[in-house]
C-alpha atoms as a printed R data frame, in Angstrom:
    type eleno elety resid chain resno       x       y      z
1   ATOM     1    CA   THR     A     1   0.000   0.000  0.000
2   ATOM     2    CA   GLY     A     2   3.005   2.294  0.368
3   ATOM     3    CA   ARG     A     3   1.933   3.277  3.890
4   ATOM     4    CA   GLY     A     4   3.338   1.912  7.116
5   ATOM     5    CA   ALA     A     5   6.311   1.853  9.425
6   ATOM     6    CA   ILE     A     6   9.051  -0.363 10.765
7   ATOM     7    CA   VAL     A     7  11.083  -0.099 13.978
8   ATOM     8    CA   ALA     A     8  14.211  -2.024 14.963
9   ATOM     9    CA   LEU     A     9  15.607  -2.003 18.509
10  ATOM    10    CA   ASP     A    10  18.879  -3.193 19.977
11  ATOM    11    CA   GLY     A    11  17.563  -5.738 22.441
12  ATOM    12    CA   ARG     A    12  20.312  -5.157 25.011
13  ATOM    13    CA   SER     A    13  20.263  -1.357 25.198
14  ATOM    14    CA   GLY     A    14  16.876  -0.176 23.900
15  ATOM    15    CA   GLU     A    15  18.609   1.898 21.222
16  ATOM    16    CA   ILE     A    16  16.442   2.493 18.156
17  ATOM    17    CA   LEU     A    17  18.454   1.161 15.224
18  ATOM    18    CA   THR     A    18  15.954   2.316 12.627
19  ATOM    19    CA   ALA     A    19  12.537   3.951 12.578
20  ATOM    20    CA   VAL     A    20  11.209   4.174  9.032
21  ATOM    21    CA   SER     A    21   7.915   5.799  8.066
22  ATOM    22    CA   ARG     A    22   6.250   5.718  4.646
23  ATOM    23    CA   PRO     A    23   5.200   7.762  2.788
24  ATOM    24    CA   ALA     A    24   8.017  10.168  3.613
25  ATOM    25    CA   TRP     A    25   9.175  13.573  2.458
26  ATOM    26    CA   ASP     A    26  12.475  15.376  2.050
27  ATOM    27    CA   PRO     A    27  12.876  18.282  4.505
28  ATOM    28    CA   ASN     A    28  15.839  19.463  2.422
29  ATOM    29    CA   SER     A    29  13.439  20.492 -0.336
30  ATOM    30    CA   TRP     A    30  13.394  23.925  1.323
31  ATOM    31    CA   THR     A    31  16.921  25.077  1.935
32  ATOM    32    CA   ILE     A    32  18.670  28.264  2.991
33  ATOM    33    CA   ALA     A    33  22.096  28.821  1.450
34  ATOM    34    CA   PRO     A    34  24.628  31.639  0.963
35  ATOM    35    CA   ASP     A    35  24.524  33.506 -2.328
36  ATOM    36    CA   ASP     A    36  27.466  33.815 -4.720
37  ATOM    37    CA   GLU     A    37  29.020  36.668 -2.750
38  ATOM    38    CA   GLY     A    38  28.864  34.689  0.472
39  ATOM    39    CA   ASP     A    39  27.583  37.547  2.626
40  ATOM    40    CA   ARG     A    40  23.836  37.144  2.161
41  ATOM    41    CA   TRP     A    41  21.510  34.226  2.521
42  ATOM    42    CA   THR     A    42  18.801  33.326  0.060
43  ATOM    43    CA   GLN     A    43  15.940  30.914  0.278
44  ATOM    44    CA   SER     A    44  15.438  28.127 -2.233
45  ATOM    45    CA   THR     A    45  12.296  28.373 -4.338
46  ATOM    46    CA   ASP     A    46  11.723  24.602 -4.134
47  ATOM    47    CA   ARG     A    47   9.142  24.437 -1.389
48  ATOM    48    CA   ASP     A    48   7.012  21.568 -2.691
49  ATOM    49    CA   GLY     A    49   8.146  19.106 -0.045
50  ATOM    50    CA   TRP     A    50   7.264  21.412  2.832
51  ATOM    51    CA   ARG     A    51   4.018  22.559  1.247
52  ATOM    52    CA   VAL     A    52   2.784  19.011  0.663
53  ATOM    53    CA   ALA     A    53   3.939  17.855  4.090
54  ATOM    54    CA   GLY     A    54   2.027  20.681  5.714
55  ATOM    55    CA   THR     A    55  -1.218  20.341  3.759
56  ATOM    56    CA   ASP     A    56  -1.689  16.627  2.989
57  ATOM    57    CA   ARG     A    57  -3.329  15.511  6.224
58  ATOM    58    CA   ALA     A    58  -4.221  12.079  4.866
59  ATOM    59    CA   ALA     A    59  -0.580  11.239  4.150
60  ATOM    60    CA   LYS     A    60   0.562  12.429  7.621
61  ATOM    61    CA   LEU     A    61   3.951  13.221  6.139
62  ATOM    62    CA   ARG     A    62   5.147  15.257  9.087
63  ATOM    63    CA   LEU     A    63   4.387  12.453 11.507
64  ATOM    64    CA   SER     A    64   6.588   9.450 12.061
65  ATOM    65    CA   ARG     A    65   4.323   6.459 11.709
66  ATOM    66    CA   ALA     A    66   6.914   4.538 13.713
67  ATOM    67    CA   THR     A    67   6.528   6.603 16.891
68  ATOM    68    CA   ASP     A    68   3.665   9.087 16.474
69  ATOM    69    CA   VAL     A    69   0.776   7.248 14.792
70  ATOM    70    CA   ARG     A    70  -1.413   4.733 16.605
71  ATOM    71    CA   TYR     A    71  -2.944   1.624 15.038
72  ATOM    72    CA   PRO     A    72  -5.039  -1.204 16.428
73  ATOM    73    CA   PRO     A    73  -2.279  -3.739 17.178
74  ATOM    74    CA   GLY     A    74  -4.319  -6.837 16.379
75  ATOM    75    CA   SER     A    75  -2.923 -10.138 17.563
76  ATOM    76    CA   THR     A    76   0.477  -8.703 18.501
77  ATOM    77    CA   PHE     A    77  -1.356  -7.483 21.618
78  ATOM    78    CA   LYS     A    78  -1.844 -11.099 22.689
79  ATOM    79    CA   ILE     A    79   1.718 -10.988 24.004
80  ATOM    80    CA   LEU     A    80   0.541  -8.587 26.716
81  ATOM    81    CA   LEU     A    81  -2.574 -10.664 27.457
82  ATOM    82    CA   GLY     A    82  -0.461 -13.785 27.829
83  ATOM    83    CA   ALA     A    83   1.849 -12.032 30.263
84  ATOM    84    CA   SER     A    84  -1.117 -10.737 32.267
85  ATOM    85    CA   TRP     A    85  -2.586 -14.242 32.418
86  ATOM    86    CA   LEU     A    86   0.592 -15.714 33.865
87  ATOM    87    CA   GLU     A    87   1.403 -12.820 36.187
88  ATOM    88    CA   THR     A    88  -2.012 -13.073 37.849
89  ATOM    89    CA   GLY     A    89  -1.371 -16.692 38.832
90  ATOM    90    CA   HIS     A    90  -3.108 -18.492 35.972
91  ATOM    91    CA   ASP     A    91  -1.712 -21.661 34.430
92  ATOM    92    CA   ALA     A    92  -0.123 -21.747 30.980
93  ATOM    93    CA   ALA     A    93  -1.597 -25.251 30.562
94  ATOM    94    CA   HIS     A    94  -5.153 -23.876 30.819
95  ATOM    95    CA   ARG     A    95  -7.168 -24.904 27.763
96  ATOM    96    CA   ILE     A    96 -10.168 -23.221 26.184
97  ATOM    97    CA   LEU     A    97 -12.541 -24.780 23.673
98  ATOM    98    CA   CYS     A    98 -12.310 -22.841 20.396
99  ATOM    99    CA   ARG     A    99 -15.494 -23.133 18.365
100 ATOM   100    CA   GLY     A   100 -14.406 -20.892 15.550
101 ATOM   101    CA   GLY     A   101 -17.039 -18.535 14.208
102 ATOM   102    CA   ALA     A   102 -18.420 -15.667 16.261
103 ATOM   103    CA   PRO     A   103 -22.098 -16.785 15.981
104 ATOM   104    CA   ALA     A   104 -21.257 -20.065 17.706
105 ATOM   105    CA   ASP     A   105 -19.665 -18.214 20.604
106 ATOM   106    CA   ALA     A   106 -22.082 -15.316 20.943
107 ATOM   107    CA   LYS     A   107 -23.156 -16.467 24.386
108 ATOM   108    CA   ARG     A   108 -19.548 -16.561 25.554
109 ATOM   109    CA   HIS     A   109 -18.902 -13.111 24.016
110 ATOM   110    CA   LEU     A   110 -15.835 -14.471 22.232
111 ATOM   111    CA   PRO     A   111 -14.489 -13.207 18.903
112 ATOM   112    CA   GLY     A   112 -14.400 -15.531 15.929
113 ATOM   113    CA   CYS     A   113 -11.333 -17.641 15.146
114 ATOM   114    CA   ARG     A   114 -10.903 -18.881 11.586
115 ATOM   115    CA   TRP     A   115  -8.137 -21.368 12.473
116 ATOM   116    CA   HIS     A   116 -10.164 -23.284 15.068
117 ATOM   117    CA   THR     A   117 -10.017 -26.614 13.193
118 ATOM   118    CA   ASN     A   118  -6.239 -26.659 13.713
119 ATOM   119    CA   HIS     A   119  -6.409 -26.074 17.465
120 ATOM   120    CA   PRO     A   120  -9.735 -27.233 18.925
121 ATOM   121    CA   GLU     A   121  -8.630 -26.798 22.559
122 ATOM   122    CA   PRO     A   122  -5.296 -24.962 22.860
123 ATOM   123    CA   ASP     A   123  -3.220 -24.016 25.896
124 ATOM   124    CA   LEU     A   124  -1.393 -20.673 26.110
125 ATOM   125    CA   ARG     A   125   1.656 -21.648 24.044
126 ATOM   126    CA   GLU     A   126  -0.497 -23.266 21.359
127 ATOM   127    CA   ALA     A   127  -2.856 -20.287 21.385
128 ATOM   128    CA   LEU     A   128   0.059 -17.931 20.701
129 ATOM   129    CA   ALA     A   129   1.321 -20.137 17.867
130 ATOM   130    CA   ALA     A   130  -2.117 -20.406 16.272
131 ATOM   131    CA   SER     A   131  -3.199 -16.869 17.248
132 ATOM   132    CA   CYS     A   132  -6.433 -18.190 18.759
133 ATOM   133    CA   ASN     A   133  -8.891 -15.346 19.237
134 ATOM   134    CA   ALA     A   134 -11.173 -17.450 21.429
135 ATOM   135    CA   TRP     A   135  -8.426 -18.251 23.939
136 ATOM   136    CA   PHE     A   136  -7.311 -14.651 24.387
137 ATOM   137    CA   GLY     A   137 -10.827 -13.245 24.282
138 ATOM   138    CA   SER     A   138 -11.793 -15.634 27.072
139 ATOM   139    CA   ALA     A   139  -8.636 -14.760 29.002
140 ATOM   140    CA   GLY     A   140  -9.434 -11.068 28.687
141 ATOM   141    CA   LEU     A   141 -12.912 -11.614 30.108
142 ATOM   142    CA   GLU     A   142 -11.555 -13.562 33.072
143 ATOM   143    CA   LEU     A   143  -8.786 -11.074 33.799
144 ATOM   144    CA   GLY     A   144 -10.998  -8.003 33.568
145 ATOM   145    CA   ALA     A   145  -9.449  -4.876 35.036
146 ATOM   146    CA   ALA     A   146  -6.387  -6.865 36.189
147 ATOM   147    CA   VAL     A   147  -4.790  -6.358 32.762
148 ATOM   148    CA   GLN     A   148  -4.514  -2.607 33.293
149 ATOM   149    CA   GLY     A   149  -1.649  -2.667 35.786
150 ATOM   150    CA   LEU     A   150   0.729  -4.687 33.635
151 ATOM   151    CA   GLY     A   151  -0.263  -2.777 30.516
152 ATOM   152    CA   ASP     A   152   0.581   0.531 32.141
153 ATOM   153    CA   ALA     A   153   3.882  -0.811 33.477
154 ATOM   154    CA   TRP     A   154   4.696  -2.013 29.970
155 ATOM   155    CA   GLY     A   155   4.299   1.488 28.587
156 ATOM   156    CA   MET     A   156   0.698   1.615 27.442
157 ATOM   157    CA   ASN     A   157  -1.191   4.895 27.936
158 ATOM   158    CA   ARG     A   158   1.955   7.028 28.097
159 ATOM   159    CA   GLY     A   159   4.565   8.342 25.717
160 ATOM   160    CA   TRP     A   160   8.266   7.548 25.759
161 ATOM   161    CA   ASP     A   161  10.966  10.177 26.078
162 ATOM   162    CA   LEU     A   162  13.185   9.130 23.191
163 ATOM   163    CA   ALA     A   163  16.172  11.190 24.344
164 ATOM   164    CA   SER     A   164  15.683  11.449 28.081
165 ATOM   165    CA   GLY     A   165  17.248  14.569 29.581
166 ATOM   166    CA   LEU     A   166  18.881  15.701 26.333
167 ATOM   167    CA   LEU     A   167  19.378  19.488 26.433
168 ATOM   168    CA   GLY     A   168  17.030  19.664 29.390
169 ATOM   169    CA   ARG     A   169  13.839  18.928 27.470
170 ATOM   170    CA   ALA     A   170  11.576  15.998 26.617
171 ATOM   171    CA   TRP     A   171  11.439  14.259 23.222
172 ATOM   172    CA   PRO     A   172   8.212  12.290 23.550
173 ATOM   173    CA   SER     A   173   6.600   9.688 21.345
174 ATOM   174    CA   LEU     A   174   2.818   9.459 21.027
175 ATOM   175    CA   PRO     A   175   1.242   7.461 23.887
176 ATOM   176    CA   SER     A   176  -0.386   4.172 23.014
177 ATOM   177    CA   SER     A   177  -3.901   3.688 24.329
178 ATOM   178    CA   ALA     A   178  -5.800   0.813 25.939
179 ATOM   179    CA   TRP     A   179  -8.734   0.245 28.299
180 ATOM   180    CA   ASN     A   180  -9.874   3.836 28.409
181 ATOM   181    CA   GLU     A   181 -12.477   6.092 26.867
182 ATOM   182    CA   ALA     A   182 -12.712   9.750 25.951
183 ATOM   183    CA   ALA     A   183 -13.996  12.096 28.629
184 ATOM   184    CA   GLU     A   184 -15.974  15.289 28.003
185 ATOM   185    CA   ASP     A   185 -12.887  17.466 28.455
186 ATOM   186    CA   GLY     A   186 -10.977  15.566 25.746
187 ATOM   187    CA   THR     A   187  -8.826  13.534 28.132
188 ATOM   188    CA   ARG     A   188  -9.086   9.763 28.426
189 ATOM   189    CA   GLU     A   189 -10.305   7.970 31.535
190 ATOM   190    CA   PRO     A   190  -9.408   4.363 32.427
191 ATOM   191    CA   TRP     A   191 -12.176   1.800 32.298
192 ATOM   192    CA   SER     A   192 -13.596   1.023 35.708
193 ATOM   193    CA   SER     A   193 -14.007  -2.513 37.018
194 ATOM   194    CA   THR     A   194 -17.754  -2.034 36.500
195 ATOM   195    CA   PHE     A   195 -17.179  -1.167 32.842
196 ATOM   196    CA   PHE     A   196 -15.188  -4.379 32.393
197 ATOM   197    CA   ARG     A   197 -18.081  -6.415 33.821
198 ATOM   198    CA   GLN     A   198 -20.810  -4.663 31.854
199 ATOM   199    CA   ASN     A   199 -19.155  -4.695 28.410
200 ATOM   200    CA   PRO     A   200 -17.907  -8.251 27.820
201 ATOM   201    CA   LYS     A   201 -17.966  -8.070 24.035
202 ATOM   202    CA   LEU     A   202 -15.849  -4.900 24.000
203 ATOM   203    CA   VAL     A   203 -13.474  -6.371 26.586
204 ATOM   204    CA   SER     A   204 -12.929  -9.567 24.590
205 ATOM   205    CA   ARG     A   205 -12.282  -7.534 21.438
206 ATOM   206    CA   ALA     A   206  -9.768  -5.363 23.276
207 ATOM   207    CA   ALA     A   207  -8.019  -8.535 24.453
208 ATOM   208    CA   ILE     A   208  -7.109  -9.367 20.840
209 ATOM   209    CA   GLY     A   209  -5.915  -5.857 19.991
210 ATOM   210    CA   GLN     A   210  -9.123  -4.475 18.514
211 ATOM   211    CA   ALA     A   211 -11.869  -2.134 19.702
212 ATOM   212    CA   THR     A   212 -10.409   0.756 21.697
213 ATOM   213    CA   VAL     A   213  -6.810  -0.542 21.825
214 ATOM   214    CA   GLU     A   214  -4.248   1.407 19.769
215 ATOM   215    CA   ALA     A   215  -0.462   1.201 19.760
216 ATOM   216    CA   THR     A   216   2.466   2.708 17.909
217 ATOM   217    CA   PRO     A   217   4.909   0.365 16.130
218 ATOM   218    CA   LEU     A   218   7.478   1.419 18.727
219 ATOM   219    CA   GLN     A   219   5.217   0.211 21.542
220 ATOM   220    CA   VAL     A   220   4.616  -3.129 19.805
221 ATOM   221    CA   ALA     A   221   8.387  -3.569 19.492
222 ATOM   222    CA   LEU     A   222   8.666  -2.891 23.221
223 ATOM   223    CA   LEU     A   223   6.090  -5.617 23.961
224 ATOM   224    CA   ALA     A   224   8.395  -8.154 22.327
225 ATOM   225    CA   SER     A   225  11.557  -6.560 23.707
226 ATOM   226    CA   ALA     A   226  10.492  -7.139 27.306
227 ATOM   227    CA   VAL     A   227   9.939 -10.831 26.596
228 ATOM   228    CA   ALA     A   228  13.302 -11.073 24.833
229 ATOM   229    CA   ASN     A   229  14.965  -9.474 27.878
230 ATOM   230    CA   GLY     A   230  13.546 -11.913 30.390
231 ATOM   231    CA   GLY     A   231  10.792  -9.617 31.638
232 ATOM   232    CA   GLU     A   232  12.782  -6.396 31.850
233 ATOM   233    CA   LEU     A   233  11.688  -3.329 29.903
234 ATOM   234    CA   LEU     A   234  14.340  -1.035 28.460
235 ATOM   235    CA   ALA     A   235  13.326   2.520 27.631
236 ATOM   236    CA   PRO     A   236  13.805   3.237 23.903
237 ATOM   237    CA   ARG     A   237  16.569   5.681 22.947
238 ATOM   238    CA   LEU     A   238  16.710   7.462 19.604
239 ATOM   239    CA   VAL     A   239  19.857   9.570 20.190
240 ATOM   240    CA   SER     A   240  23.181   8.310 21.532
241 ATOM   241    CA   SER     A   241  24.887  11.724 21.579
242 ATOM   242    CA   LEU     A   242  25.099  15.120 19.928
243 ATOM   243    CA   ARG     A   243  28.507  16.011 18.512
244 ATOM   244    CA   VAL     A   244  30.103  19.121 17.046
245 ATOM   245    CA   ALA     A   245  32.360  19.441 14.014
246 ATOM   246    CA   PRO     A   246  35.766  20.836 15.009
247 ATOM   247    CA   ASP     A   247  36.282  22.471 11.615
248 ATOM   248    CA   PRO     A   248  33.338  24.030  9.726
249 ATOM   249    CA   SER     A   249  35.115  23.308  6.452
250 ATOM   250    CA   ARG     A   250  35.046  19.597  7.277
251 ATOM   251    CA   PRO     A   251  31.506  18.851  8.428
252 ATOM   252    CA   GLU     A   252  32.082  15.123  7.943
253 ATOM   253    CA   ALA     A   253  34.698  15.130 10.719
254 ATOM   254    CA   LEU     A   254  32.922  14.666 14.031
255 ATOM   255    CA   GLY     A   255  34.213  16.563 16.988
256 ATOM   256    CA   GLY     A   256  33.711  16.087 20.684
257 ATOM   257    CA   VAL     A   257  30.485  15.140 22.402
258 ATOM   258    CA   TRP     A   258  28.256  18.136 23.017
259 ATOM   259    CA   ALA     A   259  25.412  16.459 24.899
260 ATOM   260    CA   THR     A   260  24.192  12.969 25.751
261 ATOM   261    CA   PRO     A   261  20.780  11.755 26.913
262 ATOM   262    CA   ASP     A   262  20.233   9.893 30.158
263 ATOM   263    CA   THR     A   263  20.216   6.098 30.181
264 ATOM   264    CA   PRO     A   264  17.186   5.022 32.226
265 ATOM   265    CA   ALA     A   265  17.588   1.770 34.145
266 ATOM   266    CA   ALA     A   266  15.715  -1.301 32.980
267 ATOM   267    CA   VAL     A   267  12.409  -1.923 34.777
268 ATOM   268    CA   ARG     A   268  11.152  -5.417 35.551
269 ATOM   269    CA   VAL     A   269   7.549  -5.726 34.391
270 ATOM   270    CA   PHE     A   270   7.090  -9.491 34.772
271 ATOM   271    CA   SER     A   271   9.007 -12.559 35.899
272 ATOM   272    CA   ARG     A   272  11.627 -14.550 34.027
273 ATOM   273    CA   ASP     A   273   9.320 -17.580 34.136
274 ATOM   274    CA   THR     A   274   6.589 -15.588 32.400
275 ATOM   275    CA   ALA     A   275   9.058 -14.386 29.787
276 ATOM   276    CA   ARG     A   276  10.301 -17.935 29.200
277 ATOM   277    CA   THR     A   277   6.776 -19.295 28.671
278 ATOM   278    CA   LEU     A   278   5.848 -16.498 26.274
279 ATOM   279    CA   ALA     A   279   9.102 -16.935 24.333
280 ATOM   280    CA   GLU     A   280   8.374 -20.635 23.906
281 ATOM   281    CA   GLY     A   281   4.951 -19.884 22.452
282 ATOM   282    CA   LEU     A   282   6.312 -17.137 20.197
283 ATOM   283    CA   GLN     A   283   9.009 -19.437 18.861
284 ATOM   284    CA   LEU     A   284   6.262 -21.928 17.988
285 ATOM   285    CA   VAL     A   285   4.751 -19.195 15.778
286 ATOM   286    CA   LEU     A   286   7.741 -19.493 13.440
287 ATOM   287    CA   GLU     A   287   8.167 -23.251 13.815
288 ATOM   288    CA   GLU     A   288   4.639 -24.529 13.333
289 ATOM   289    CA   GLY     A   289   2.209 -21.648 13.749
290 ATOM   290    CA   THR     A   290   1.017 -18.737 11.638
291 ATOM   291    CA   GLY     A   291   4.593 -17.857 10.587
292 ATOM   292    CA   HIS     A   292   5.819 -21.332  9.701
293 ATOM   293    CA   LYS     A   293   6.158 -20.532  5.977
294 ATOM   294    CA   LEU     A   294   8.519 -17.600  6.507
295 ATOM   295    CA   PRO     A   295  12.175 -17.906  5.456
296 ATOM   296    CA   ARG     A   296  14.721 -18.785  8.102
297 ATOM   297    CA   ILE     A   297  17.535 -16.505  9.226
298 ATOM   298    CA   VAL     A   298  20.841 -18.318  8.840
299 ATOM   299    CA   ARG     A   299  24.250 -17.232 10.119
300 ATOM   300    CA   MET     A   300  26.690 -18.201  7.393
301 ATOM   301    CA   ALA     A   301  30.249 -19.414  7.924
302 ATOM   302    CA   ASP     A   302  31.620 -15.871  7.430
303 ATOM   303    CA   GLY     A   303  29.368 -14.500 10.191
304 ATOM   304    CA   ARG     A   304  26.834 -12.762  7.972
305 ATOM   305    CA   HIS     A   305  23.106 -13.457  8.155
306 ATOM   306    CA   ALA     A   306  21.000 -14.603  5.224
307 ATOM   307    CA   LEU     A   307  17.319 -15.266  4.573
308 ATOM   308    CA   VAL     A   308  16.855 -18.815  3.304
309 ATOM   309    CA   PRO     A   309  13.562 -20.461  2.245
310 ATOM   310    CA   ARG     A   310  12.621 -23.171  4.714
311 ATOM   311    CA   ASN     A   311  12.709 -25.918  2.120
312 ATOM   312    CA   GLU     A   312  16.309 -25.031  1.201
313 ATOM   313    CA   VAL     A   313  17.841 -24.959  4.677
314 ATOM   314    CA   ASP     A   314  18.922 -28.612  4.542
315 ATOM   315    CA   ALA     A   315  21.077 -27.868  1.491
316 ATOM   316    CA   LEU     A   316  23.318 -25.424  3.355
317 ATOM   317    CA   ASP     A   317  26.863 -26.043  4.572
318 ATOM   318    CA   GLU     A   318  27.226 -27.731  7.924
319 ATOM   319    CA   ASP     A   319  28.895 -24.525  9.188
320 ATOM   320    CA   ALA     A   320  25.677 -22.554  8.626
321 ATOM   321    CA   VAL     A   321  23.624 -21.974 11.795
322 ATOM   322    CA   VAL     A   322  19.852 -21.530 11.679
323 ATOM   323    CA   LEU     A   323  18.881 -18.860 14.196
324 ATOM   324    CA   SER     A   324  15.888 -19.298 16.435
325 ATOM   325    CA   VAL     A   325  13.327 -16.539 15.859
326 ATOM   326    CA   ALA     A   326  10.329 -15.644 18.009
327 ATOM   327    CA   GLY     A   327   7.522 -13.558 16.598
328 ATOM   328    CA   LYS     A   328   3.854 -12.708 16.410
329 ATOM   329    CA   SER     A   329   1.697 -11.774 13.473
330 ATOM   330    CA   GLY     A   330  -1.307  -9.500 13.676
331 ATOM   331    CA   THR     A   331  -4.239  -8.579 11.467
332 ATOM   332    CA   ALA     A   332  -6.154  -5.552 12.715
333 ATOM   333    CA   ASP     A   333  -9.571  -4.575 11.380
334 ATOM   334    CA   VAL     A   334  -9.880  -0.915 10.507
335 ATOM   335    CA   CYS     A   335 -13.633  -0.455 10.156
336 ATOM   336    CA   ASP     A   336 -16.802  -2.392  9.340
337 ATOM   337    CA   GLY     A   337 -18.053  -2.110  5.778
338 ATOM   338    CA   CYS     A   338 -15.758   0.758  4.760
339 ATOM   339    CA   GLY     A   339 -13.975  -1.194  2.049
340 ATOM   340    CA   LEU     A   340 -10.509  -0.813  3.601
341 ATOM   341    CA   GLY     A   341  -8.392  -3.872  4.238
342 ATOM   342    CA   PRO     A   342  -7.040  -4.660  7.697
343 ATOM   343    CA   HIS     A   343  -3.632  -3.499  8.847
344 ATOM   344    CA   ALA     A   344  -0.901  -6.149  8.735
345 ATOM   345    CA   TRP     A   345   1.524  -6.505 11.655
346 ATOM   346    CA   PHE     A   346   4.536  -8.599 12.487
347 ATOM   347    CA   VAL     A   347   6.950  -8.344 15.416
348 ATOM   348    CA   ALA     A   348   9.945 -10.624 15.942
349 ATOM   349    CA   TRP     A   349  13.331 -10.936 17.588
350 ATOM   350    CA   ALA     A   350  16.425 -13.033 17.089
351 ATOM   351    CA   PRO     A   351  18.233 -14.972 18.352
352 ATOM   352    CA   ALA     A   352  15.215 -16.082 20.368
353 ATOM   353    CA   ASP     A   353  17.235 -18.485 22.515
354 ATOM   354    CA   ALA     A   354  19.764 -15.818 23.558
355 ATOM   355    CA   SER     A   355  20.016 -14.926 27.223
356 ATOM   356    CA   PRO     A   356  18.799 -11.450 28.265
357 ATOM   357    CA   GLN     A   357  22.430 -10.261 28.339
358 ATOM   358    CA   ASP     A   358  23.264 -11.482 24.825
359 ATOM   359    CA   ALA     A   359  23.046  -9.456 21.623
360 ATOM   360    CA   LYS     A   360  19.680  -9.518 19.903
361 ATOM   361    CA   VAL     A   361  17.510  -7.389 17.628
362 ATOM   362    CA   VAL     A   362  13.771  -6.711 17.901
363 ATOM   363    CA   VAL     A   363  11.787  -5.552 14.848
364 ATOM   364    CA   ALA     A   364   8.136  -4.520 14.507
365 ATOM   365    CA   SER     A   365   6.378  -3.463 11.320
366 ATOM   366    CA   VAL     A   366   2.925  -2.436 10.204
367 ATOM   367    CA   VAL     A   367   1.511  -2.128  6.687
368 ATOM   368    CA   GLU     A   368  -1.603   0.021  6.529
369 ATOM   369    CA   ASN     A   369  -4.500  -1.865  4.940
370 ATOM   370    CA   GLY     A   370  -1.974  -4.527  3.958
371 ATOM   371    CA   GLY     A   371  -4.230  -7.506  4.637
372 ATOM   372    CA   SER     A   372  -3.203 -10.687  6.390
373 ATOM   373    CA   GLY     A   373   0.499 -11.515  6.694
374 ATOM   374    CA   ASN     A   374   1.943  -8.792  4.479
375 ATOM   375    CA   ALA     A   375   4.232  -7.301  7.145
376 ATOM   376    CA   ALA     A   376   6.101 -10.518  7.982
377 ATOM   377    CA   ALA     A   377   8.497 -10.604  5.030
378 ATOM   378    CA   ALA     A   378   9.670  -7.029  5.597
379 ATOM   379    CA   THR     A   379  10.187  -7.720  9.291
380 ATOM   380    CA   MET     A   380  12.363 -10.755  8.607
381 ATOM   381    CA   GLU     A   381  14.431  -8.893  6.027
382 ATOM   382    CA   VAL     A   382  15.078  -5.960  8.363
383 ATOM   383    CA   LEU     A   383  15.790  -8.375 11.209
384 ATOM   384    CA   ALA     A   384  18.515 -10.103  9.171
385 ATOM   385    CA   ALA     A   385  19.963  -6.764  8.019
386 ATOM   386    CA   ALA     A   386  20.011  -5.406 11.586
387 ATOM   387    CA   LEU     A   387  21.769  -8.532 12.843
388 ATOM   388    CA   ASN     A   388  24.416  -7.974 10.169
389 ATOM   389    CA   LEU     A   389  24.786  -4.358 11.250
390 ATOM   390    CA   GLN     A   390  25.044  -5.354 14.892
391 ATOM   391    CA   ALA     A   391  27.712  -7.918 14.042
392 ATOM   392    CA   GLY     A   392  29.656  -5.424 11.914
393 ATOM   393    CA   ARG     A   393  28.904  -7.345  8.730
394 ATOM   394    CA   GLY     A   394  27.144  -4.667  6.702
395 ATOM   395    CA   ARG     A   395  23.448  -3.925  6.539
396 ATOM   396    CA   ASP     A   396  21.944  -6.189  3.903
397 ATOM   397    CA   PRO     A   397  21.042  -9.863  4.317
398 ATOM   398    CA   VAL     A   398  23.360 -11.771  2.009
399 ATOM   399    CA   PRO     A   399  22.021 -13.676 -0.997
400 ATOM   400    CA   VAL     A   400  22.521 -17.417 -0.782
401 ATOM   401    CA   ASP     A   401  23.861 -19.435 -3.699
402 ATOM   402    CA   LEU     A   402  22.884 -22.976 -2.845
403 ATOM   403    CA   ASN     A   403  25.106 -24.380 -5.597
404 ATOM   404    CA   ARG     A   404  28.051 -22.815 -3.768
405 ATOM   405    CA   THR     A   405  27.047 -23.707 -0.238
406 ATOM   406    CA   GLN     A   406  26.077 -27.324 -0.737
407 ATOM   407    CA   PRO     A   407  28.466 -29.762  0.974
């Protein structure tokens, strides 16, 4: 569709490796430069980029879709519901009968689940792998207002300061939003426990990332990042430092550090056991669940990472290592009967079996009105490229010549 965003985080530090928003615009289309004599400044007449960015509200060109636009997160939100289920003392082995279509479950107020024939009665791990709407809708109804505390601790309903303390000001992202409603004064008020009891259909829809739940791609990446880090949440950081050029004639030569942001300490939002259980279910997504057809990320003998179709992995050299990847897809309805397709989500991290202290990359992407599954391929490609960058092996995933790599 040409509209969407992708965010990649360094899993150990919270540093934002990339935050891409499309469509985009070139702020350099309006420049100020010295004239031929060098003592006066003139303004470029090419203002189209700024004019369009300021007037095309539909394109939202001046907003970063990665950090400042909210979307219904769809099934990626089930990561938070799973954590809430475990943190409130419930059992991961708990099974729920999935009957599939919404009409069959109207009395239970559960959303429909088109994959029910593949998982008639899943537990939590299986429900994550199969993205079972019935399981998480039922869990949301049982949890009620108990989900709010963990959601808020995880960063919902507040913005993130992307360069904390830099130059004495805040650099906030747009807050994500869940379990609240608009008040008369324009603010948003949290749902009360009574509201949770009286609106079961809305609550079950919110549990699967629909209804009133909205999140930025950055926030969805942070949902996965906390699991990857064993239950600890790292604040995202967009700026590592501001530097000055020592010689104006050599702007490419960086000088000393002018200012640096603060580095907030990691905050534990749930237990290591909870993180381990969720990671197991999210790895099943790529192994046998909704993402089982995606290419694998392989670390080649020279240390670079490549995307390899699943059916070609066995033909690789014995020195090639297939990385474990954990992830979650999401398909988020936009509106009923408006003719627009649902948003497509995918969030993943690798290596999924790394300890919280080990290097890892977390990537989340959304494609506006992209339909089911159309964000997964981009996520995997950026994930491989970011792993290469992190390992000092360049940015792009390497092409694989199976004729060369066969033993």
